[in-house]
CSV table of C-alpha atoms and ligand atoms in Angstrom, one decimal:
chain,number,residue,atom,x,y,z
C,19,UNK,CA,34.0,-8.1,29.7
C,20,UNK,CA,31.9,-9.5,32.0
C,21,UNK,CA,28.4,-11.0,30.6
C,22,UNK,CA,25.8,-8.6,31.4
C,23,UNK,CA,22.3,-8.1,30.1
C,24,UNK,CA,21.8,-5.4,27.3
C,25,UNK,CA,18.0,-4.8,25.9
C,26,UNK,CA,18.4,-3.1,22.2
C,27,UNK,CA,15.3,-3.9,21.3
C,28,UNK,CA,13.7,-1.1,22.2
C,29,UNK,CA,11.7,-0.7,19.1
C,30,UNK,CA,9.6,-3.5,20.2
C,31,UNK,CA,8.9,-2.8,23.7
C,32,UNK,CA,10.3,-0.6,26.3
C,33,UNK,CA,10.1,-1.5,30.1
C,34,UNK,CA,8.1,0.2,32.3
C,35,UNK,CA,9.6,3.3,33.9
C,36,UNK,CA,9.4,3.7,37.6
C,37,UNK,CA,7.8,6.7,38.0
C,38,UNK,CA,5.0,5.2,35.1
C,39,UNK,CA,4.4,2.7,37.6
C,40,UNK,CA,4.1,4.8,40.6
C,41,UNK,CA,1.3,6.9,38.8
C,42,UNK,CA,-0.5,4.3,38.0
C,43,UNK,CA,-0.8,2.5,41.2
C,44,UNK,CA,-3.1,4.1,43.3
C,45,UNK,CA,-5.6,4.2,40.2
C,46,UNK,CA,-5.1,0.0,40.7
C,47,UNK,CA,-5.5,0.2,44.4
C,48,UNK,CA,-7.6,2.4,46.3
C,49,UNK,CA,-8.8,4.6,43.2
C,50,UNK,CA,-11.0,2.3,41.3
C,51,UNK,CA,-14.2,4.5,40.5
C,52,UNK,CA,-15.5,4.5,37.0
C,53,UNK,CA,-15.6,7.8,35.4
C,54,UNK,CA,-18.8,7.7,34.6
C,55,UNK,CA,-20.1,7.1,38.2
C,56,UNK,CA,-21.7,10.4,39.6
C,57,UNK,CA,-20.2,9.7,43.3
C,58,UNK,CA,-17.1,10.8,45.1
C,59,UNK,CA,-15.1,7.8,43.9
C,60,UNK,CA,-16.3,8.6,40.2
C,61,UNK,CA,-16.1,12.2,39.8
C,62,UNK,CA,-12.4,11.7,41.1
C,63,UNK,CA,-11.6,9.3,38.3
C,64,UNK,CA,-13.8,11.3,35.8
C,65,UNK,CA,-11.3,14.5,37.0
C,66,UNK,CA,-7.9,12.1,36.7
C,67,UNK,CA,-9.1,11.5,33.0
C,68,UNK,CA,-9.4,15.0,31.9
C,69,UNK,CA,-6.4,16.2,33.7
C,70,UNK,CA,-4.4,13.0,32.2
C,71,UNK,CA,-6.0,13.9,28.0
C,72,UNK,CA,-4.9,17.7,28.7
C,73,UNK,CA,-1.1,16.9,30.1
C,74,UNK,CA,-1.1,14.9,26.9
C,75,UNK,CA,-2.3,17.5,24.5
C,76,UNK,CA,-0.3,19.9,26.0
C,77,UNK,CA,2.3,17.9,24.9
C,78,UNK,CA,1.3,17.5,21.6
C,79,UNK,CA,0.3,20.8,20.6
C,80,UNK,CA,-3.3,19.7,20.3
C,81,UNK,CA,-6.3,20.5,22.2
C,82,UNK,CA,-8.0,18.2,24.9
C,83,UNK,CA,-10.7,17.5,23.3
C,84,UNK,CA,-8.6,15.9,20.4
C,85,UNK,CA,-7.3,13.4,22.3
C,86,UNK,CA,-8.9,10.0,22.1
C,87,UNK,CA,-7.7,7.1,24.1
C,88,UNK,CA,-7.6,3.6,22.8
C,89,UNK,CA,-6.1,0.2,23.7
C,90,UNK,CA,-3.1,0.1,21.3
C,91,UNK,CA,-0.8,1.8,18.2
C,92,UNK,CA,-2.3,-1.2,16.2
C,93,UNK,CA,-5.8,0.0,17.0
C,94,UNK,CA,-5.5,3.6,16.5
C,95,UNK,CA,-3.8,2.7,13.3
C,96,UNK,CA,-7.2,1.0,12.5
C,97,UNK,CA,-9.6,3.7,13.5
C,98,UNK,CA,-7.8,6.1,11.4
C,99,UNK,CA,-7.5,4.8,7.9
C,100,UNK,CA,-10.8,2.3,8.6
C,101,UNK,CA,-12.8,5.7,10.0
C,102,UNK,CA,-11.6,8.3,7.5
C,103,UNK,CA,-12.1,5.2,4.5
C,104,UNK,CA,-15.7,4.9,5.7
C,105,UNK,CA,-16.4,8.9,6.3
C,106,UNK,CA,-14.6,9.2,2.7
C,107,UNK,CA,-17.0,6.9,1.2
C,108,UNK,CA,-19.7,9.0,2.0
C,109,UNK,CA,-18.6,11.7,0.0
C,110,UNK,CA,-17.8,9.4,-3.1
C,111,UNK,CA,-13.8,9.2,-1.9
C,112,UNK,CA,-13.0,5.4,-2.0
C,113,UNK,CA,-8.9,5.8,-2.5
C,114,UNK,CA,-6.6,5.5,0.1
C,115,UNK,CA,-2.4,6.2,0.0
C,116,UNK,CA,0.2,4.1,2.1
C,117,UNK,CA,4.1,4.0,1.4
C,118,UNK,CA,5.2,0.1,1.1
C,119,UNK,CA,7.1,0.5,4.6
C,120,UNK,CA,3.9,1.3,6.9
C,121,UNK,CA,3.8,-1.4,9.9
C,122,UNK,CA,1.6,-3.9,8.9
C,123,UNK,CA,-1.1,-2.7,11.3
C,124,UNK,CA,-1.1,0.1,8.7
C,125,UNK,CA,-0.5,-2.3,5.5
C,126,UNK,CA,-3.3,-4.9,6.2
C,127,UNK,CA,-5.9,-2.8,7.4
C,128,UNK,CA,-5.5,-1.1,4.1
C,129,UNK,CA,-5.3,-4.8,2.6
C,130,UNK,CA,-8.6,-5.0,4.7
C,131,UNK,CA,-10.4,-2.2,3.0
C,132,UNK,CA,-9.6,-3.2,-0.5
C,133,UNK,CA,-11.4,-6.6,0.5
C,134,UNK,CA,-14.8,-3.9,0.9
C,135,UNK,CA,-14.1,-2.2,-2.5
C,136,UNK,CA,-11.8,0.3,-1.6
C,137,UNK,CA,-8.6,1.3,-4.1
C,138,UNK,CA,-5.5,1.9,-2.1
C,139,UNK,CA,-2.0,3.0,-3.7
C,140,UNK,CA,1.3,1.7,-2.0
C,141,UNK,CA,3.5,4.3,-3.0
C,142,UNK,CA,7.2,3.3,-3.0
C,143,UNK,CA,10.9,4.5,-1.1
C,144,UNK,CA,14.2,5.1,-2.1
C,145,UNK,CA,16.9,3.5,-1.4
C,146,UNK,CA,17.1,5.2,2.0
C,147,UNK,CA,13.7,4.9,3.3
C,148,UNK,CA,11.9,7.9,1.8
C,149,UNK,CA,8.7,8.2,0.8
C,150,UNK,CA,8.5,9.7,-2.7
C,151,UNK,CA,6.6,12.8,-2.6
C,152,UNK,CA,6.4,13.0,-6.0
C,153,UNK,CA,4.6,9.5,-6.0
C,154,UNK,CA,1.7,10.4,-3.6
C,155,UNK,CA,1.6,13.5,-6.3
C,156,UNK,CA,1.1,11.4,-9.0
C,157,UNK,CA,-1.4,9.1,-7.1
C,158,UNK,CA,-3.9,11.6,-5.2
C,159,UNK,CA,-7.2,12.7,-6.9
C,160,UNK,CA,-10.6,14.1,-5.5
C,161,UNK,CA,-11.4,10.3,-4.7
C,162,UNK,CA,-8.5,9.8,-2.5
C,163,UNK,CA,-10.5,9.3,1.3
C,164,UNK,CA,-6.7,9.3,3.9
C,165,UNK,CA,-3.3,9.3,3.0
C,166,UNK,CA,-1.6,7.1,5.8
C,167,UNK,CA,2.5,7.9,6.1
C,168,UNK,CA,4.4,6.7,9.2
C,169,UNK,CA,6.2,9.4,10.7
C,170,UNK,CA,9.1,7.1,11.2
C,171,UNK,CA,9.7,3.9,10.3
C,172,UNK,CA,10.3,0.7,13.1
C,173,UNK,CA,13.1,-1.2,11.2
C,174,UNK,CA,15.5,1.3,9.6
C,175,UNK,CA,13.8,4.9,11.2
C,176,UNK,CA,13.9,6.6,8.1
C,177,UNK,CA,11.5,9.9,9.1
C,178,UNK,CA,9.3,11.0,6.9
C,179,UNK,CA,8.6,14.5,5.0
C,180,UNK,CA,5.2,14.5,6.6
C,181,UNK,CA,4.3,18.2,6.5
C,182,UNK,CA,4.8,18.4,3.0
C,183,UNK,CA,3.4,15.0,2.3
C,184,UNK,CA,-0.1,16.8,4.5
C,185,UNK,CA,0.2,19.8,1.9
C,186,UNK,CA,-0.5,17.3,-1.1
C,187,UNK,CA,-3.2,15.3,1.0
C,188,UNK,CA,-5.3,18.4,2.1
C,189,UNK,CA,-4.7,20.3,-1.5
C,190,UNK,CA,-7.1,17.5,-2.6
C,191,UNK,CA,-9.4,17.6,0.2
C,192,UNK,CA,-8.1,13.9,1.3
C,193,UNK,CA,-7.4,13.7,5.3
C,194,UNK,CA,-3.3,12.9,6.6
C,195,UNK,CA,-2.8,10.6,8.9
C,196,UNK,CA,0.6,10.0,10.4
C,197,UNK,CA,1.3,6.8,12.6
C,198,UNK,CA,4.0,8.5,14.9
C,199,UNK,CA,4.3,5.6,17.3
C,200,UNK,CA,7.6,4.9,16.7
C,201,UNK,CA,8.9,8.6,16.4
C,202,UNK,CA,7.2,9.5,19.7
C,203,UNK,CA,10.1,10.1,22.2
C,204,UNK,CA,12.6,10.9,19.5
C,205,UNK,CA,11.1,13.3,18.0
C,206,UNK,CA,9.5,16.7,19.1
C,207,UNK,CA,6.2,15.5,17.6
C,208,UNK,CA,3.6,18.4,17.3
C,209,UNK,CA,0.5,18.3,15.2
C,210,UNK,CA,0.2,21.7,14.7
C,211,UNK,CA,3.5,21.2,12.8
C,212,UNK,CA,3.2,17.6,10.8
C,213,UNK,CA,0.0,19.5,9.5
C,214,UNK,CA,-1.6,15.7,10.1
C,215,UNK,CA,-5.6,15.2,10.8
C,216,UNK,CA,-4.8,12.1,12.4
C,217,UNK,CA,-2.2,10.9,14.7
C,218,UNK,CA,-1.5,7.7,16.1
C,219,UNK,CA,0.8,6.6,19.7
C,220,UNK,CA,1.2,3.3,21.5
C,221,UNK,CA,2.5,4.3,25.5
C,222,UNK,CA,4.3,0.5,25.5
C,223,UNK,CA,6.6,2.6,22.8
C,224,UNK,CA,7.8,4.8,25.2
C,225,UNK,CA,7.7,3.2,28.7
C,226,UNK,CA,4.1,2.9,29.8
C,227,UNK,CA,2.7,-0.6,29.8
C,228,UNK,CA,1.4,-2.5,26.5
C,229,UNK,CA,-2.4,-1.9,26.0
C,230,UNK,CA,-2.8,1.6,25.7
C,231,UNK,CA,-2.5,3.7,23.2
C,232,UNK,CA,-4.3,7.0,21.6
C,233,UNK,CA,-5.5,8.7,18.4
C,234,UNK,CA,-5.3,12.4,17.9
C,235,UNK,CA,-8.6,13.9,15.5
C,236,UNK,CA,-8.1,17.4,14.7
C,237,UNK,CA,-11.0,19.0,15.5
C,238,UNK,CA,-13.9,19.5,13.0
C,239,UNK,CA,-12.1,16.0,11.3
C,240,UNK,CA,-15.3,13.4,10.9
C,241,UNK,CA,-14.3,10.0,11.3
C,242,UNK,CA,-16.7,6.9,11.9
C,243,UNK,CA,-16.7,5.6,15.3
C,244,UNK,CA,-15.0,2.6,16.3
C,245,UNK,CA,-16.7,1.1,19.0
C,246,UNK,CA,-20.6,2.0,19.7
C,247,UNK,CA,-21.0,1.8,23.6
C,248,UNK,CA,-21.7,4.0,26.4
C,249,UNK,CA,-21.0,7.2,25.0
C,250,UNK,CA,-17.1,7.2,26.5
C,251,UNK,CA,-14.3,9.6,24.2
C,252,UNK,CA,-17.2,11.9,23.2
C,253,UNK,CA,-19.3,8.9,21.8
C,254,UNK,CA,-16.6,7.5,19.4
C,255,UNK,CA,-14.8,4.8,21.1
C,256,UNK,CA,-16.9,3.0,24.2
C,257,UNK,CA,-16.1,1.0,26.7
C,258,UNK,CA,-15.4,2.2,30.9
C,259,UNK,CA,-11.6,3.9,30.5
C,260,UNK,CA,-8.8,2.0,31.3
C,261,UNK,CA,-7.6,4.6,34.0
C,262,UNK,CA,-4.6,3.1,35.4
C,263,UNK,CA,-3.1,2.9,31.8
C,264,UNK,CA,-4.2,6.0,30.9
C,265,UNK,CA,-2.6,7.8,34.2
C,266,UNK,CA,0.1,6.0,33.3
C,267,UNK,CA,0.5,7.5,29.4
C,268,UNK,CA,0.1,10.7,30.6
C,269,UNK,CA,3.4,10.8,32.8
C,270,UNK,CA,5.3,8.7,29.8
C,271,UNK,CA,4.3,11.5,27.7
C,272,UNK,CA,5.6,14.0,29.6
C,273,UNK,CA,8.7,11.9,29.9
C,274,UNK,CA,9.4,11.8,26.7
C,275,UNK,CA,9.4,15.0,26.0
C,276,UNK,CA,11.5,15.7,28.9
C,277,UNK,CA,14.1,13.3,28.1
C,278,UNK,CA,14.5,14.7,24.1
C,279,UNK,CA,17.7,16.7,25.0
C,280,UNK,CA,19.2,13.5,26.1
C,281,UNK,CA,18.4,12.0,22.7
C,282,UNK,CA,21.4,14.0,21.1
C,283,UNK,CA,24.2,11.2,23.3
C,284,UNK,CA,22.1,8.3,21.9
C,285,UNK,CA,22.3,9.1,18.5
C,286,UNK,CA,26.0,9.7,19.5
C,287,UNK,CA,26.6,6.4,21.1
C,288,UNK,CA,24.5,4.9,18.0
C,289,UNK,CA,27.0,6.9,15.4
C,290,UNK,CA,30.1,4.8,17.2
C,291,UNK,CA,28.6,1.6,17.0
C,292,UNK,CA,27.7,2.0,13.3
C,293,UNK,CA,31.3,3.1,12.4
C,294,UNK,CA,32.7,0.0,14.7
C,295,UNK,CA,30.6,-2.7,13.6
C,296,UNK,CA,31.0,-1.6,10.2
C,297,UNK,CA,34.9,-1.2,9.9
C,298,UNK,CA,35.2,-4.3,12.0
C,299,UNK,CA,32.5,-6.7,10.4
C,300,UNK,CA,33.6,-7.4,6.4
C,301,UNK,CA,30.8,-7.6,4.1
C,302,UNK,CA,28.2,-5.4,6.4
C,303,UNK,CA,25.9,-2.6,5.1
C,304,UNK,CA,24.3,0.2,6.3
C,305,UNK,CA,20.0,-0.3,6.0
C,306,UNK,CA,18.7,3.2,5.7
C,307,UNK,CA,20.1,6.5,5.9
C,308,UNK,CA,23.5,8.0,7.3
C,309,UNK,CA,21.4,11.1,7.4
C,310,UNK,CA,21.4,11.5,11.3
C,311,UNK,CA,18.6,14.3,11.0
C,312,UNK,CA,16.3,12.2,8.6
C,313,UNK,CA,16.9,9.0,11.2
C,314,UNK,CA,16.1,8.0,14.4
C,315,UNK,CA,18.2,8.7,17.3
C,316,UNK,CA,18.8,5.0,18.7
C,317,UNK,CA,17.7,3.0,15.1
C,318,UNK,CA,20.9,1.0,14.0
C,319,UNK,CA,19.6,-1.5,11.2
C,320,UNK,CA,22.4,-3.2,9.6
C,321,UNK,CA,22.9,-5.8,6.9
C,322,UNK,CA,25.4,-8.7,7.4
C,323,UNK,CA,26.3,-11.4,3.9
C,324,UNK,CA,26.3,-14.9,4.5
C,325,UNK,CA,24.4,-14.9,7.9
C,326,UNK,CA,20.9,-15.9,8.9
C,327,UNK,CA,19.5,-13.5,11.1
C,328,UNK,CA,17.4,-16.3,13.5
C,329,UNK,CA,20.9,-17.9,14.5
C,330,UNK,CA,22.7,-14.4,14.8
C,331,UNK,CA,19.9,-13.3,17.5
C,332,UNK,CA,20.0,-16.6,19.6
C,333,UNK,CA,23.9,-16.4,19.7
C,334,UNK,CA,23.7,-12.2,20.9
C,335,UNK,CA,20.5,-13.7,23.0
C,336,UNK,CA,23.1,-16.5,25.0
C,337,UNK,CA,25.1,-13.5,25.6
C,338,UNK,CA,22.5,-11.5,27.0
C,339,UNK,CA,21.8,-9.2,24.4
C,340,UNK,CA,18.5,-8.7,23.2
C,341,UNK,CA,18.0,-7.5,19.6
C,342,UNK,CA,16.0,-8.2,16.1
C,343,UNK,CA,16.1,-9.1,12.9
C,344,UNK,CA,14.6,-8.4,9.7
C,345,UNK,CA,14.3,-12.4,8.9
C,346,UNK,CA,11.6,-14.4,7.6
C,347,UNK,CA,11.8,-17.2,10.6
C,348,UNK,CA,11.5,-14.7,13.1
C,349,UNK,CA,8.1,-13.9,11.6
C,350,UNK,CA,4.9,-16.3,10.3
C,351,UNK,CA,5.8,-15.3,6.6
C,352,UNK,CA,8.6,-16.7,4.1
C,353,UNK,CA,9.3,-13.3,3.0
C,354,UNK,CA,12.3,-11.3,4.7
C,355,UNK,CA,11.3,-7.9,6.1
C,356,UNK,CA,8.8,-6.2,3.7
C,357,UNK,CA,10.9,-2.8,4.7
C,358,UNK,CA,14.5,-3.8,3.5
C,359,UNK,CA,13.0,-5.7,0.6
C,360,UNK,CA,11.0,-1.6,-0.1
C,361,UNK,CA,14.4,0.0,0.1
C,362,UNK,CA,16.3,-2.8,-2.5
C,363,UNK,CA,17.9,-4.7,-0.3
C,364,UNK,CA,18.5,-8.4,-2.0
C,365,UNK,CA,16.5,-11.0,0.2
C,366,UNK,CA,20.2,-12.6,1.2
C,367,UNK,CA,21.3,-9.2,2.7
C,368,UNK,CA,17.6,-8.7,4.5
C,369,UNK,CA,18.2,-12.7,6.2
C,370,UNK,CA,21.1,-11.3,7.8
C,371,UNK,CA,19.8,-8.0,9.0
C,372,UNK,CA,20.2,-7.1,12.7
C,373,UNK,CA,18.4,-4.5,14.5
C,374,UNK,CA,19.8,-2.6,17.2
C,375,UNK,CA,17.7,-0.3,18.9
C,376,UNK,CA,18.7,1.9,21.7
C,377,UNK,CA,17.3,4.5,24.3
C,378,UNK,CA,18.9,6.7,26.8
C,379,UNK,CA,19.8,4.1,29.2
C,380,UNK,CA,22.0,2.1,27.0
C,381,UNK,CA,25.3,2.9,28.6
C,382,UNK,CA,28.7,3.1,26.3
C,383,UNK,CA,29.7,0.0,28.6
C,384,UNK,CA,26.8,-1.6,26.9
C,385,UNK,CA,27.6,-0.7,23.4
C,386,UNK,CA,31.1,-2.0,24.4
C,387,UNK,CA,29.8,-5.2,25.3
C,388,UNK,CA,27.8,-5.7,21.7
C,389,UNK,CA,31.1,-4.4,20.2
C,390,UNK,CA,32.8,-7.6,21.6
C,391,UNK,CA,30.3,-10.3,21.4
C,392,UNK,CA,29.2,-9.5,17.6
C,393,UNK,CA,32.0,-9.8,15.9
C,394,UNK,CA,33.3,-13.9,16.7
C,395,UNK,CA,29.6,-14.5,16.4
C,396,UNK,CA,29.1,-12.9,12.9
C,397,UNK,CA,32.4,-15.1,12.1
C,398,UNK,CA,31.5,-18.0,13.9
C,399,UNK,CA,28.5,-18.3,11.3
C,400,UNK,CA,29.9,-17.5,8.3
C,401,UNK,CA,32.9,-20.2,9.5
C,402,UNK,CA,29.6,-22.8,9.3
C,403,UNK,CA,28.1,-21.3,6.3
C,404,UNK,CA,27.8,-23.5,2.8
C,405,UNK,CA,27.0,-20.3,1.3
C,406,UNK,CA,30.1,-18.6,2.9
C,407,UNK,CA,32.2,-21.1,1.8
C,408,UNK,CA,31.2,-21.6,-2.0
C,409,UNK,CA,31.9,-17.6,-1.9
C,410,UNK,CA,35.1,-18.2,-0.7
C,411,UNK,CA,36.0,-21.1,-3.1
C,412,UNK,CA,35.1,-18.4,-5.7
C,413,UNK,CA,37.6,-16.1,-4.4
C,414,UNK,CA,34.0,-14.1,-3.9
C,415,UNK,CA,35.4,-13.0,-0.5
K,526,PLP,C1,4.7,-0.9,17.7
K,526,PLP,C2,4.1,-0.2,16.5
K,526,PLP,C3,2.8,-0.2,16.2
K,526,PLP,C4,1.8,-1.1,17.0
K,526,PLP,O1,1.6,-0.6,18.3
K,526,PLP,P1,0.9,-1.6,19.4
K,526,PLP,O2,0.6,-0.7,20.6
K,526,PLP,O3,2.0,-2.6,19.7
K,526,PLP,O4,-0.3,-2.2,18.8
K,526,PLP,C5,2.3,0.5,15.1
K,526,PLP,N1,3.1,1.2,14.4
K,526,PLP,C6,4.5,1.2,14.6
K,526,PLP,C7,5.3,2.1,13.7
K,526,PLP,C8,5.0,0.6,15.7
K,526,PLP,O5,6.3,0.6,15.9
């Protein structure tokens, strides 16, 4: 075939959709009042804001006034477990929950907390991705402030049991918060459903530009404030609203929802190219679950022996293909992904990991293309590999 570009990364970032773009441009250009301005050029802005929260709660299931905009998934992440730690605390609740495979904006704010005195359980998986329920069970008292589950995990997406893991949290009076950025445009995420007090979204997740993100508080929820300013999101999180962005979430919202029919062909096209690479690659593994209706539509996470992930991505990357790894170079720590390491998988297996994430504009021509360039690349290493050949030597292979 001939070389073309492929992104299946889009678990990291997605690119900017058109129509995103368009809605966002006059509110760069001519529309540049402040919200909070009393004038013509304000009280335009201050009506785009409202009208862009309740297209978004529509969406969601939630009401307007719920709907709390912030710069980031990392952030929101932050105001939820940091705001219901310190309401908690109050009250004498000074426990937190977590699962071992939360994104580390999740893991070290918790780490965070326990550095101010706080308790915090890191309930395990199973060999699949899932959250034990049982564990949170045997975890959860009258002290516990937030449980904090992802609704679906960024390197294998695993999704999580969160309504019933909600039931266990509110049965002890302890709030449930859900980071749902990565399910967000897979999944028909409503918070009426999930049960959750607190949800979290990043827009640059699902086409809308990095730097804005929201949290979702259930009304009646008490959480501390985040950033004391002007009195913007009813008082909780100041600072003038970044309306551009903000514009801009509200149509990728509405996107995504739109576009969950066509998620049924990506977890299609993401079926073939697990069989493939699997019945074509020798000594490759499956991370996560086969379970199609416990996994993200366009998550392939997969587990290659005797390769180093780092060199695996910058052979796809001269190709053109843009993917990720669960290795420890691509990352400032020595350990291998903290996820395959949850879910058993020995630190060799979790080196050569490669992440494959698709959306609904990865064509079958595309998937055709990484079908071709992975396998002489995945042999190409192993060909160089000391550890490939002692394993050979030892009739291993
Ligand atoms: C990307 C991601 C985040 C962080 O969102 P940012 O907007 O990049 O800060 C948090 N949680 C999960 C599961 C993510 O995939």
């Amino acid at each position: 075939m001939e070389k073309r570009f492929v992104y299946a990364d889009n678990a990291a970032t997605t690119a900017v959709s058109k129509e995103v773009f368009e809605a966002m441009k006059p509110w760069l250009t001519e529309k540049w009042g402040n919200p909070s301005s009393l004038h013509a050029l304000g009280r335009e802005a201050a009506v785009a804001l409202e009208n862009a929260r309740a297209r978004i709660a529509a969406c969601l299931g939630a009401d307007p006034k719920e709907i709390y905009f912030t710069s980031c998934g990392s952030e929101s992440d932050n105001w939820a477990i940091k705001g219901a730690a310190y309401a908690g605390r109050q009250k004498g609740r000074t426990h937190i929950i977590t699962s071992a495979i939360e994104h580390h904006a999740v893991l070290h704010t918790c780490a965070a907390l326990e550095k101010e005195g706080f308790t915090v359980t890191y309930v395990g998986v199973d060999a699949e991705g899932f959250v034990s329920i049982d564990e949170v069970k045997a975890a959860i008292s009258d002290k516990t402030a937030v449980v904090a589950i992802m609704l679906a995990n960024n390197e294998i997406g695993t999704v999580e049991p969160i309504a019933e893991i909600a039931e266990v949290a509110h049965a002890h009076g302890a709030l449930m918060f859900t980071d749902a950025v990565q399910a967000f445009g897979s999944l028909d995420v409503k918070v009426k459903e999930l049960g959750v007090d607190l949800l979290s979204l990043s827009g640059h997740k699902i086409h809308a530009p990095k730097g804005i993100g929201l949290l979702y508080v259930k009304k009646g929820v008490r959480i501390a404030n985040l950033i004391d300013g002007g009195g913007q999101e009813r008082g909780k999180r100041g600072g003038t609203e970044n309306m551009p962005y903000i514009v801009g979430l509200a149509t990728a919202v509405e996107n995504a929802y739109a576009n969950l029919p066509a998620m049924r062909r990506v977890a299609e096209l993401r079926d073939d190219l697990r069989d493939k690479i699997l019945a074509e690659i020798p000594h490759s593994t499956l991370n996560g679950t086969r379970d199609d209706s416990r996994r993200l539509p366009g998550n392939l996470n997969i587990g290659f022996e005797y390769i180093e992930g780092e060199s695996m991505l910058l052979l796809l990357d001269a190709e053109g293909i843009c993917a990720s790894t669960g290795s420890a170079c691509s990352s400032a720590s020595l350990d291998p992904s903290h996820v395959l390491l949850a879910i058993g998988v020995p630190h060799e297996r979790a080196h050569g990991s490669l992440r494959l994430s698709i959306s609904s504009e990865t064509t079958k021509e595309d998937a055709d293309y990484i079908l071709e360039k992975l396998p002489p690349i995945i042999k190409r290493l192993r060909d160089m590999s000391p550890l490939y050949e002692e394993a050979l030597k030892a009739h291993k292979v």
